Short mmCIF file of C-alpha atoms and ligand atoms in Angstrom, two decimals:
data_model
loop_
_atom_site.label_atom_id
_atom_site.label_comp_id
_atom_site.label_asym_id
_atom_site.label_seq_id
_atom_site.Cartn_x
_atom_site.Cartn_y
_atom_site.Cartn_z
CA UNK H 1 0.00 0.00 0.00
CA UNK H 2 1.56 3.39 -1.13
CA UNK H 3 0.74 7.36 0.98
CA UNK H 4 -1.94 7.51 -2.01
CA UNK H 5 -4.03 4.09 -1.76
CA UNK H 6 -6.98 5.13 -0.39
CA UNK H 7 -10.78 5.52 -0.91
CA UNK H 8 -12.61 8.98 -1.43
CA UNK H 9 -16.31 8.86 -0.44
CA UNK H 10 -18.60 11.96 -1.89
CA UNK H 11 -21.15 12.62 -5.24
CA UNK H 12 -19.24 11.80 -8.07
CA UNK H 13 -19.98 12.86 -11.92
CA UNK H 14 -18.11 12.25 -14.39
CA UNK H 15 -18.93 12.64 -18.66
CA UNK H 16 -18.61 10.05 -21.30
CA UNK H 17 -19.19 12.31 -23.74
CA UNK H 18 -20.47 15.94 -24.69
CA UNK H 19 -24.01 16.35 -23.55
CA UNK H 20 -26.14 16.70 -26.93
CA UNK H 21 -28.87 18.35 -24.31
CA UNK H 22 -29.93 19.47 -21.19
CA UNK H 23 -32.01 16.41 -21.03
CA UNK H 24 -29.08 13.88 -22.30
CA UNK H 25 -28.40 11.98 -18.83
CA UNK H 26 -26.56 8.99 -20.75
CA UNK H 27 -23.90 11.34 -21.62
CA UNK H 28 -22.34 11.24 -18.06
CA UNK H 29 -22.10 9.06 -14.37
CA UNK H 30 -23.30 10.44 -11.17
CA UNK H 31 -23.41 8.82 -8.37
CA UNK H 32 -25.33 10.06 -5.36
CA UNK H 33 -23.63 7.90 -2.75
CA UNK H 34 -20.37 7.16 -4.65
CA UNK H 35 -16.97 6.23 -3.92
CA UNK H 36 -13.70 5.93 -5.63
CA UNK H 37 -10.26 3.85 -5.19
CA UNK H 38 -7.44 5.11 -5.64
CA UNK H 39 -4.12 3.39 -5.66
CA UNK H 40 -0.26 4.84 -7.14
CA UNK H 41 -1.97 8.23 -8.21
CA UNK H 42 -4.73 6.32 -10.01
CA UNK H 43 -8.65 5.82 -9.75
CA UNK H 44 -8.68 2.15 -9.62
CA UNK H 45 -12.41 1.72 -8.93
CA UNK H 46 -15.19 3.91 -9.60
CA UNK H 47 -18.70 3.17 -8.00
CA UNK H 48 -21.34 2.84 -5.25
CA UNK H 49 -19.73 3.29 -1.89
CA UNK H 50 -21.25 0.07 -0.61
CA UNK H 51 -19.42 -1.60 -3.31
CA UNK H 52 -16.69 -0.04 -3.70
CA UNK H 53 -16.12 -0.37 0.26
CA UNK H 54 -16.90 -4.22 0.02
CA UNK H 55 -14.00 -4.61 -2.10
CA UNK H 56 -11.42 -2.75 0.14
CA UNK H 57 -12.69 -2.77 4.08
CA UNK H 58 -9.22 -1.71 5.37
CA UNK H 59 -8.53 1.28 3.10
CA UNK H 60 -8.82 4.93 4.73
CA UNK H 61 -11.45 6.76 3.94
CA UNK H 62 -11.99 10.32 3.33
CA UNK H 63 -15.54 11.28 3.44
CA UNK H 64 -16.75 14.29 1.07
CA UNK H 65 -20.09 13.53 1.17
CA UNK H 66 -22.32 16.26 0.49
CA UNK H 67 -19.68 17.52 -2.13
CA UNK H 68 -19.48 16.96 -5.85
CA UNK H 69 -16.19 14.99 -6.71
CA UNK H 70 -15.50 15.60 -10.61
CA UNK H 71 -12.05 15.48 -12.40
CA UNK H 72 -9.77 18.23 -11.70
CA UNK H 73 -10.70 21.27 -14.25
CA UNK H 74 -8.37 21.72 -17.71
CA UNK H 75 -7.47 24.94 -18.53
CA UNK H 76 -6.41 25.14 -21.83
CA UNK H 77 -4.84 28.35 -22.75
CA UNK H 78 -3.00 30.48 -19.71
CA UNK H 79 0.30 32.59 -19.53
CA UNK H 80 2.57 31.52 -16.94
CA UNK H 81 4.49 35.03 -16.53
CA UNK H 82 1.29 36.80 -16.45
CA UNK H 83 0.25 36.64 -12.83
CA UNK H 84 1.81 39.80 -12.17
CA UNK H 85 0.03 42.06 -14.01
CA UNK H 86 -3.60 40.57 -14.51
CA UNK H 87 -6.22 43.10 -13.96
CA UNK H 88 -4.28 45.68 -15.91
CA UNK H 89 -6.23 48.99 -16.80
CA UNK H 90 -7.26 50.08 -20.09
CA UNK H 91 -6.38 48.63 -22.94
CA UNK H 92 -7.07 46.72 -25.62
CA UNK H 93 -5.03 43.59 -26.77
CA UNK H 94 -1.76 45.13 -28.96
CA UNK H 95 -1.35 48.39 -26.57
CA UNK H 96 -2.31 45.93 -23.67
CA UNK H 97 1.00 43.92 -24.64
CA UNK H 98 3.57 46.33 -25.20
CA UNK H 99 2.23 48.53 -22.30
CA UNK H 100 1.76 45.79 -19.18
CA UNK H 101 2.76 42.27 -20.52
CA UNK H 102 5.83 42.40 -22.32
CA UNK H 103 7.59 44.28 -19.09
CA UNK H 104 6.14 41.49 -16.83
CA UNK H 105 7.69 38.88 -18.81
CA UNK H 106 11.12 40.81 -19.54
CA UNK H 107 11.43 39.53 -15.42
CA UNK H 108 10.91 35.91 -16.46
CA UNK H 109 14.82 35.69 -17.74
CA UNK H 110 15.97 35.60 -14.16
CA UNK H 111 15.66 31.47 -12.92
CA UNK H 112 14.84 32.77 -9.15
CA UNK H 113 12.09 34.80 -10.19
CA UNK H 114 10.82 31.97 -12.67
CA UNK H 115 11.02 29.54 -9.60
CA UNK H 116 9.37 31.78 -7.09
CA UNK H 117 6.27 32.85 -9.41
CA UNK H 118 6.18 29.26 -10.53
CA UNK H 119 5.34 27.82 -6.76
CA UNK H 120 2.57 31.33 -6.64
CA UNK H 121 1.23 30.18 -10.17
CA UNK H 122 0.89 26.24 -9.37
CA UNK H 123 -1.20 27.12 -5.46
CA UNK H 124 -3.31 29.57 -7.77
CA UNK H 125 -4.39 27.22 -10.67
CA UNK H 126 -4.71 24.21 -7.72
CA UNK H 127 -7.07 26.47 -5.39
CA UNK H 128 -9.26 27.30 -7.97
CA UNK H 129 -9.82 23.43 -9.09
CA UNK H 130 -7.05 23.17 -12.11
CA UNK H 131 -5.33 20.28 -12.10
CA UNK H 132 -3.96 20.68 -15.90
CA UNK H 133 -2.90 23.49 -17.66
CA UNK H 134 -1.56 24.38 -21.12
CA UNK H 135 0.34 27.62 -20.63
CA UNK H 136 2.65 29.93 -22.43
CA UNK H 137 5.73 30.48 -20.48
CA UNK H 138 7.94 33.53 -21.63
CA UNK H 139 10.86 33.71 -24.28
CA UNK H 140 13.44 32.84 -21.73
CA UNK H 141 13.90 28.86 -21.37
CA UNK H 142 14.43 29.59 -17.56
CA UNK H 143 10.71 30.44 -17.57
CA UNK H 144 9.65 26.91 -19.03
CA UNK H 145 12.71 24.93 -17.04
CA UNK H 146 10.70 26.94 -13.19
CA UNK H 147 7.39 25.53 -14.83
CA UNK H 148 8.05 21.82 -15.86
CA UNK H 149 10.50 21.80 -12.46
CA UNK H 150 7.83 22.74 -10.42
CA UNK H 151 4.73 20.63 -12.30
CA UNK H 152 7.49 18.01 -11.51
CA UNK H 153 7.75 18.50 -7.65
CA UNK H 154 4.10 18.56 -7.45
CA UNK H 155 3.39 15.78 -9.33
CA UNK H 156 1.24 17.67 -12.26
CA UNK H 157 0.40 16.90 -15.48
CA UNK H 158 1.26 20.11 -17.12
CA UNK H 159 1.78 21.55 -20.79
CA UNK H 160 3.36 24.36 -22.24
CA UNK H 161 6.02 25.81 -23.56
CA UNK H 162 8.77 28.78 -24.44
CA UNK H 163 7.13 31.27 -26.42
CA UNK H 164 8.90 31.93 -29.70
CA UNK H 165 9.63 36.05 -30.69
CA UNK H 166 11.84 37.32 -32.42
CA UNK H 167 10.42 40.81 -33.66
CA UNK H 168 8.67 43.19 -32.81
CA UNK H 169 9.05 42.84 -28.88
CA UNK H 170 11.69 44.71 -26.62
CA UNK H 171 15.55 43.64 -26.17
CA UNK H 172 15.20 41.16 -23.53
CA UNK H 173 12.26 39.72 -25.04
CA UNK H 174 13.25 38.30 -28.60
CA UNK H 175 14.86 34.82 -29.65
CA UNK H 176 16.13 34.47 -32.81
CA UNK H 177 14.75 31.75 -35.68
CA UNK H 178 18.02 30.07 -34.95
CA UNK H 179 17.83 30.30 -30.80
CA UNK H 180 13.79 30.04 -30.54
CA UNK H 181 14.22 25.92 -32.21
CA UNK H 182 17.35 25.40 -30.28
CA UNK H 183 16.31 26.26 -26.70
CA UNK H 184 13.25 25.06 -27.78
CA UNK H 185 14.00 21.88 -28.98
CA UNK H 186 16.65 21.54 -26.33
CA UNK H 187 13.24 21.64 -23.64
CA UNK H 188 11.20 19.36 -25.77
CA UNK H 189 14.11 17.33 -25.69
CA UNK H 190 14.67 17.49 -21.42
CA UNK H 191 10.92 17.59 -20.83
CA UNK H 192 8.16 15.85 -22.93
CA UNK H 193 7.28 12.81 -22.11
CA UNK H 194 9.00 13.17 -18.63
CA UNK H 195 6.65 12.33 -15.83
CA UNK H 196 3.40 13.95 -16.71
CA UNK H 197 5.36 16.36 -18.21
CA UNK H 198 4.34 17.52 -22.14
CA UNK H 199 6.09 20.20 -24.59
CA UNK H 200 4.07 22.49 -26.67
CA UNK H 201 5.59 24.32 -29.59
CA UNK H 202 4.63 27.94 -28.77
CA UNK H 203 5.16 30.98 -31.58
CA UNK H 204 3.80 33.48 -29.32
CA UNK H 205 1.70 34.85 -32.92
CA UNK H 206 2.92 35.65 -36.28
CA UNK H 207 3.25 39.48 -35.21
CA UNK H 208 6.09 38.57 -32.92
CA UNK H 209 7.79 35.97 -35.44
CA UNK H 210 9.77 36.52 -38.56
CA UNK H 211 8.50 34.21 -41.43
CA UNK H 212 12.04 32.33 -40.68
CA UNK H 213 11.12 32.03 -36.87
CA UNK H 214 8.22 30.08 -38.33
CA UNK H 215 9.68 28.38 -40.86
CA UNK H 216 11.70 27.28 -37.97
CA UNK H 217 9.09 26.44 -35.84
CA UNK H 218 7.26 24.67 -38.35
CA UNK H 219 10.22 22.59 -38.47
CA UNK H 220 10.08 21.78 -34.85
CA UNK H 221 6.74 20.42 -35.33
CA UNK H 222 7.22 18.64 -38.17
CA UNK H 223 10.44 16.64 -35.97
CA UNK H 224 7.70 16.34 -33.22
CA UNK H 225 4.82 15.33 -34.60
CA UNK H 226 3.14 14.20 -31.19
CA UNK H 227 4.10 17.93 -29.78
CA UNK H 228 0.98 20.19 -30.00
CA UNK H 229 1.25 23.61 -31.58
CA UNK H 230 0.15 26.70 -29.46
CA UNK H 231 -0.30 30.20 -30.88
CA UNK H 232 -3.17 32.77 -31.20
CA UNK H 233 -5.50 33.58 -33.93
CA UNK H 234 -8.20 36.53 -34.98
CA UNK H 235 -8.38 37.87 -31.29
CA UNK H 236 -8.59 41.63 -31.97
CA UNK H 237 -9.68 43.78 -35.73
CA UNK H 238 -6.09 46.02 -35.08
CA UNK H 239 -4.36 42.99 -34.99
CA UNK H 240 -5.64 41.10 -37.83
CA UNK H 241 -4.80 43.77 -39.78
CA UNK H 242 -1.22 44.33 -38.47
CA UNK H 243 -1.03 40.76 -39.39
CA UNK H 244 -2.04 41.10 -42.84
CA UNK H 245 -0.48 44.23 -43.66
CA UNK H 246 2.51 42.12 -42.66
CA UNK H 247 1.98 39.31 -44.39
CA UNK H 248 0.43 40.74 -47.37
CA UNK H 249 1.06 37.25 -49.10
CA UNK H 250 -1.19 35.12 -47.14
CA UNK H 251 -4.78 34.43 -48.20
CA UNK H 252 -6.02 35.47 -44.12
CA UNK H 253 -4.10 35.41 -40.49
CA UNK H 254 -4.72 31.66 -40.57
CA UNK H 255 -2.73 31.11 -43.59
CA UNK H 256 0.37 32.31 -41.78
CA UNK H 257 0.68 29.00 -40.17
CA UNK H 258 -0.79 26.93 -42.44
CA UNK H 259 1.91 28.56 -44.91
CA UNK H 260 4.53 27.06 -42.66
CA UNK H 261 3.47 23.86 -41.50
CA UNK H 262 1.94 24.94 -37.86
CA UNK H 263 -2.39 24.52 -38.86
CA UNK H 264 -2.69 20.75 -37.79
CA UNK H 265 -4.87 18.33 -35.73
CA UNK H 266 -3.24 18.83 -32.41
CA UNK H 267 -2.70 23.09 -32.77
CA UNK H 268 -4.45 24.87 -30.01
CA UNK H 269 -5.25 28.30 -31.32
CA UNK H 270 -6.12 31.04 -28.86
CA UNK H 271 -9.22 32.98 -29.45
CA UNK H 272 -10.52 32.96 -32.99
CA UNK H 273 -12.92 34.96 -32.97
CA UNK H 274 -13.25 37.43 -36.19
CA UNK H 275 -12.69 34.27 -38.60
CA UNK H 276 -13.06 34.32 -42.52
CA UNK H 277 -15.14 31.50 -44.09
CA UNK H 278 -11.55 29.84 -45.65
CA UNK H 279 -10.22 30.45 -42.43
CA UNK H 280 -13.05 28.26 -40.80
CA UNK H 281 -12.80 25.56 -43.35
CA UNK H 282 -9.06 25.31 -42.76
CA UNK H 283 -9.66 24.32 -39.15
CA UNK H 284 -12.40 21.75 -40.05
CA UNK H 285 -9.97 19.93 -42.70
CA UNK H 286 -7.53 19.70 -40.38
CA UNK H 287 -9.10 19.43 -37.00
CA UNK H 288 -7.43 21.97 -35.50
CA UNK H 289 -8.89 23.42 -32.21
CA UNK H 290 -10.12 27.31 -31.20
CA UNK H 291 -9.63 27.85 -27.60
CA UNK H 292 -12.01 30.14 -26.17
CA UNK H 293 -11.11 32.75 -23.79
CA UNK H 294 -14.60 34.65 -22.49
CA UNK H 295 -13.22 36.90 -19.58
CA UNK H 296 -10.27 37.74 -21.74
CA UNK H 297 -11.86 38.19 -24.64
CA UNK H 298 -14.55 40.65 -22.56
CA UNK H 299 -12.11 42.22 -20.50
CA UNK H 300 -9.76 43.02 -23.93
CA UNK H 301 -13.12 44.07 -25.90
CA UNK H 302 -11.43 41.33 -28.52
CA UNK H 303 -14.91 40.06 -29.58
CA UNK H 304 -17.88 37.37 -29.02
CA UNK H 305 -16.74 33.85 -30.04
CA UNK H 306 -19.22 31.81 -32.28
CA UNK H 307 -19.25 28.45 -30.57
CA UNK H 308 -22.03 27.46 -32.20
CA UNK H 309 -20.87 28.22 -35.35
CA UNK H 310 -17.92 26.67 -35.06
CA UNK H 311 -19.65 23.22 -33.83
CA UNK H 312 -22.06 23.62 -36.61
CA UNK H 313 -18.85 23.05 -38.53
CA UNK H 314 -17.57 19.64 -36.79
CA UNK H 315 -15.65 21.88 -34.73
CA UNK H 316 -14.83 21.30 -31.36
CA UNK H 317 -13.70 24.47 -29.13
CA UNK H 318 -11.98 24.32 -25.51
CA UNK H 319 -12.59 26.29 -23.03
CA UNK H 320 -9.81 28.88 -20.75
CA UNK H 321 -8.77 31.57 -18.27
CA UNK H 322 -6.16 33.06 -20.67
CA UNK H 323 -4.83 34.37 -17.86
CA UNK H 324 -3.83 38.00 -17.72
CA UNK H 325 -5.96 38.84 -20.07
CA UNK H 326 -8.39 36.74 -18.71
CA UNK H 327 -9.44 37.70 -15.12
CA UNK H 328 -9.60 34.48 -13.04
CA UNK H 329 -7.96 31.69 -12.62
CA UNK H 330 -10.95 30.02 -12.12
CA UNK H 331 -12.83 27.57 -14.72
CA UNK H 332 -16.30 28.22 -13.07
CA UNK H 333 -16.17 31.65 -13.44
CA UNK H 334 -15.02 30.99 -16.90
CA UNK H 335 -18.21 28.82 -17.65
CA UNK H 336 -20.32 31.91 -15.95
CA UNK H 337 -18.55 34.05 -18.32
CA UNK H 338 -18.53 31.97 -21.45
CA UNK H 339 -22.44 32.09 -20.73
CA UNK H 340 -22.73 35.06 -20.48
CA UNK H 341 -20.63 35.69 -23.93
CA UNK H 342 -23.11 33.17 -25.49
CA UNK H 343 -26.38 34.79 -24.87
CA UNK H 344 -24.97 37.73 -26.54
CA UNK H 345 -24.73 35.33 -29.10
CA UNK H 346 -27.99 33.92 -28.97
CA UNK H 347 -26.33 31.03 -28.04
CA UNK H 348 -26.99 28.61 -25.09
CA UNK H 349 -24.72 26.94 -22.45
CA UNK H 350 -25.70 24.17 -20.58
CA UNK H 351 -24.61 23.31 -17.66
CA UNK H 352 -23.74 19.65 -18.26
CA UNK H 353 -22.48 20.62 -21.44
CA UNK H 354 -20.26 23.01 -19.55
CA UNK H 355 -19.18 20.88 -16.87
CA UNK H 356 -17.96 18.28 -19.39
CA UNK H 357 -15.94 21.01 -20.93
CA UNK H 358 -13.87 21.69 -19.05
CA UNK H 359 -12.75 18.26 -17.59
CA UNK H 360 -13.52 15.62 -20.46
CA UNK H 361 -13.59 18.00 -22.85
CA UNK H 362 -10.58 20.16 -22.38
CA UNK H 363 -9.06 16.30 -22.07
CA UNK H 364 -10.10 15.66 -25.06
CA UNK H 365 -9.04 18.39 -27.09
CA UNK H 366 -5.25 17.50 -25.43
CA UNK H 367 -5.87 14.01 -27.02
CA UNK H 368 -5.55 13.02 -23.23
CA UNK H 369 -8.82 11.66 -22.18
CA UNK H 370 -7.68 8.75 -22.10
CA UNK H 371 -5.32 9.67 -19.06
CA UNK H 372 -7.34 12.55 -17.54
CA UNK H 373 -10.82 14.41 -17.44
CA UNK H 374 -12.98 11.83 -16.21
CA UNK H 375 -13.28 9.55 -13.19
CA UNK H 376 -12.81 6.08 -14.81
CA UNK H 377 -10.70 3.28 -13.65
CA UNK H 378 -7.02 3.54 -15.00
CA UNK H 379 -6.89 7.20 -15.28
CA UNK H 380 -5.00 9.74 -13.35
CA UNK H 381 -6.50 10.58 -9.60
CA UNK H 382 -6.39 13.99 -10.36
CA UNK H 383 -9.80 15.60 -8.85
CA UNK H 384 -11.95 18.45 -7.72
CA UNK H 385 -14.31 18.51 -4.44
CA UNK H 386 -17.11 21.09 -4.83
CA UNK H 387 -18.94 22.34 -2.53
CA UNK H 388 -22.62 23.71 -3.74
CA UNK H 389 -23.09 25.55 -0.31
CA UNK H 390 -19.77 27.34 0.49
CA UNK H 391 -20.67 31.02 0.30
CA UNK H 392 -24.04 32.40 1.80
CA UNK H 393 -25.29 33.48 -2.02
CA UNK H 394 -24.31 30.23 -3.00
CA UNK H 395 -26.47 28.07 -0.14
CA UNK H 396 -29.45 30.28 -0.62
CA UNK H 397 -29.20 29.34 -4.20
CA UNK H 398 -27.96 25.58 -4.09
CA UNK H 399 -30.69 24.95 -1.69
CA UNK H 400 -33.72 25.39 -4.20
CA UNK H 401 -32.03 23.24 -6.71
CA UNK H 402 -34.10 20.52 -7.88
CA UNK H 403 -32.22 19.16 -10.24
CA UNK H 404 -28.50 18.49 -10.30
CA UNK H 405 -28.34 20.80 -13.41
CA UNK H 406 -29.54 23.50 -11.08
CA UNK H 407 -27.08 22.87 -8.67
CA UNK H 408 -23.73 22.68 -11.45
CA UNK H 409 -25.42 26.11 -13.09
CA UNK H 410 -25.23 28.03 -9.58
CA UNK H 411 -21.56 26.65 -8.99
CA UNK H 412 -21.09 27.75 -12.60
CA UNK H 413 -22.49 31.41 -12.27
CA UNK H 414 -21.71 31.90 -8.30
CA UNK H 415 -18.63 29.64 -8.13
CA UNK H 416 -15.27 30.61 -7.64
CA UNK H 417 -11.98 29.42 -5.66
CA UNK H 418 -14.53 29.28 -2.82
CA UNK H 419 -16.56 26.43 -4.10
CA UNK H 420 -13.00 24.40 -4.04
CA UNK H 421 -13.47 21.94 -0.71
CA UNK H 422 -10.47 20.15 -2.13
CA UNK H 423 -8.03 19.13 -5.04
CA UNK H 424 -6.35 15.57 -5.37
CA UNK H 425 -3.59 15.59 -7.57
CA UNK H 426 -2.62 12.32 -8.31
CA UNK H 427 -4.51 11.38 -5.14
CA UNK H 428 -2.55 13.51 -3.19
CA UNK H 429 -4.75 16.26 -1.13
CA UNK H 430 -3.36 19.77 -2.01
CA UNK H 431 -5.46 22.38 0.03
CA UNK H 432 -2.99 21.47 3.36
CA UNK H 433 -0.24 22.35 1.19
CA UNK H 434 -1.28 25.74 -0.27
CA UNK H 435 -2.38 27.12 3.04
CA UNK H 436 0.93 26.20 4.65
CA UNK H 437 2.75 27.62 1.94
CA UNK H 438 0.32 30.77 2.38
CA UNK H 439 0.24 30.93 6.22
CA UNK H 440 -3.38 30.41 6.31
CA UNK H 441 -3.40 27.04 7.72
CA UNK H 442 -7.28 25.72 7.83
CA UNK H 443 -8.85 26.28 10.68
CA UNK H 444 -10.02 23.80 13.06
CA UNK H 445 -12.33 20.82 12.40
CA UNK H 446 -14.84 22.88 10.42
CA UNK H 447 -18.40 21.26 9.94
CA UNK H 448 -18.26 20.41 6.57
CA UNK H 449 -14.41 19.47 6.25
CA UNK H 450 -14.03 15.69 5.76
CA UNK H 451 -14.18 13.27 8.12
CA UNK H 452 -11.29 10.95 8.31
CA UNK H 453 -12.68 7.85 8.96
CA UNK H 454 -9.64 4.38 9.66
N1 GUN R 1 -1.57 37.48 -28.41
C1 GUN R 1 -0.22 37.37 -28.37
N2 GUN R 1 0.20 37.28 -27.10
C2 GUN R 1 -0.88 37.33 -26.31
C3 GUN R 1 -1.07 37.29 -24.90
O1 GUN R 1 -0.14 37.19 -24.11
N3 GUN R 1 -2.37 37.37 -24.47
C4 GUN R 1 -3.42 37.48 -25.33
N4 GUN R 1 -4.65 37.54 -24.83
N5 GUN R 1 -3.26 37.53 -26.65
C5 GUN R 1 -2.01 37.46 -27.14
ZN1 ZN R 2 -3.15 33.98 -24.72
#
């Protein structure tokens, strides 16, 4: 028996698939009275707490019950070297990043610094329910090295990668074509496939990389074929037309890439929102994924994303903080945003369909469901504890729920950091570990904390 074998008692749901419906209960699992085993940082059964208990009388058992268990979120698109300056004032996306991000990252180049924020950024993403992120680190390989080191210590399974620049950024701030594959490939080489660890081949976006830099990451990718691609796309009207006015060759911003080998089944691309109809067809040939960004894409004034569109088009979206742009860390509020950007749409989100999102979903979109985003045997114990009733507004609410699609829409729209009861990450409890690290060690035994029971 390992620290992790144990058995975690609570309301479990987990998805199969995406919901077609608010009605389509076959699409997921939930269990009113349900346990799961867990064993080496994996679920190794997932059922009825009688059963499940039957099976394994002498594990320890940590009691949940009445929380939600669900996978740990997936946050798909987030900038490491951003925590610093989210929640800065007044501008849109191109001003936005020469006047408050590129200084923040310029700091990334020192390893301390990398290593300090890296600890702040992995107790952020974990108290708000993340359990795997895809993030842009900055230019400097120090920044990715502090991020897979620390994903490492902790146990995560984490993505991202360098970003690639080498124009139109400040001295401190640019690779070359030549240095942006090295260091580059020189991290895919140390990292992916280490632990949980996975590289992802990141030109920052094709305003920030000479058509060699992408030639050259193009390259990459094409060496590393199981290496996703991250970059952004059609976020903002000034920028698509920097971007065309700079590559007055290319048919629209998507052709960039696709011109150098970067538009394929496993690229993530950030935003999308003001897409031409080619541009649209391109990521449906290919299978390419738009990554959604609602409270950045609000708080930027970049645009309204067409979901529904896009899925109209066999086109599957994820779902993300984009954080510092985007204004939480937290994938509920994320959901209550994306809602929120969707009804401007005339466009609805349910809340099973949103809850799937962003665990089997995001998984899914990583090509990792297999390993993550659900709650079936042989995948990672990496998991959120939710609790329905943990601010006042959110009791009141929670407490008229009929349904349990009431209940997941008022964690969506109320729920924050403060819904989080706990995270497992594989099957280790995290929440002791954040508040030490914070000196705000939990309180004493608290009503609704979990009972320990031998
Ligand atoms: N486009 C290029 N870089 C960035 C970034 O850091 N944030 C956002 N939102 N868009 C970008
Ligand atoms: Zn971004």
């Amino acid at each position: 028996m390992t620290q992790t074998d144990q058995i975690i008692r609570g309301r479990l749901l987990s998805f199969h698939r995406a919901p077609e419906g608010p009605e389509d209960h076959a699409a997921y699992t939930y269990l009113e009275d349900g346990a799961l085993r867990l064993s080496d940082g994996r679920i190794t059964a997932c059922g009825d707490w009688d059963q499940v208990r039957a099976e394994a009388p002498a594990l320890p058992v940590t009691d949940h019950r009445p929380h939600l268990i669900l996978p740990g979120f997936i946050d798909t698109h987030i900038h490491f070297p951003q925590i610093e300056m989210i929640a800065s004032w007044g501008a849109q996306l191109l001003d936005w990043l020469n006047g408050y991000t590129f200084p923040a990252e310029l700091r990334y180049g020192d390893p301390d610094h990398a290593a300090a924020m890296a600890s702040e950024f992995y107790d952020l993403i974990l108290s708000h329910g993340t359990t795997t992120a895809v993030a842009f680190c900055s230019v400097h390989p120090a920044s990715a090295e502090a991020y897979f080191a620390e994903a490492e210590r902790r146990g995560m399974r984490m993505l991202g990668g360098k970003v690639m620049m080498d124009r139109n950024a400040p001295e401190g701030l640019r690779d070359t074509a030549q240095s942006g594959y090295d260091e580059s490939r020189a991290l895919i080489e140390r990292w992916d496939g280490r632990g949980r660890a996975g590289y992802v081949i990141s030109p920052r976006f094709a305003l920030t990389s000479t058509p060699e830099q992408l030639e050259a990451a193009g390259a990459l990718a094409a060496e590393h074929p199981g290496c996703p691609i991250q970059t952004h796309l059609s976020e903002n009207l000034d920028e698509i037309a920097a971007t065309r006015a700079l590559f007055p060759e290319a048919p629209d911003y998507l052709g960039v890439y696709e011109a150098h080998g970067l538009v394929r089944q496993n690229t993530l691309l950030g935003h999308a929102i003001h897409l031409e109809p080619r541009e649209i067809d391109l990521l449906a040939e290919r299978g390419a994924t738009p990554v959604f960004c609602p409270t950045s894409n609000l708080f930027l004034g970049s645009g309204l994303f067409d979901d529904a569109g896009l899925r109209a088009r066999g086109i599957t979206p994820g779902v993300a903080t984009d954080v510092g742009a985007g204004t939480s860390y937290s994938m509920l509020t994320t959901l209550a945003e994306a809602y929120k950007v969707l009804q401007l749409r005339g466009q609805k989100l349910h809340p099973l369909a949103a809850f799937d999102w962003i665990t089997r979903g995001n998984a899914e979109v990583l090509g990792l469901s297999d390993r993550i985003g659900t709650l079936a045997p042989g995948t990672e114990a990496d998991l959120v504890v939710l609790d329905s009733h943990a601010t006042p507004a959110l009791a009141l609410r929670s407490a008229r729920a009929t349904s349990l699609s009431e209940e997941l829409f008022a964690l969506q729209i109320l729920g924050d950091d403060r819904a989080v009861a706990e995270v497992y990450v594989a099957g280790v409890a995290q929440k002791g570990g954040i508040a030490r690290r914070r000196g705000t060690v939990a309180e004493g035994p608290a009503a609704r904390d979990p009972a320990l029971v031998p």
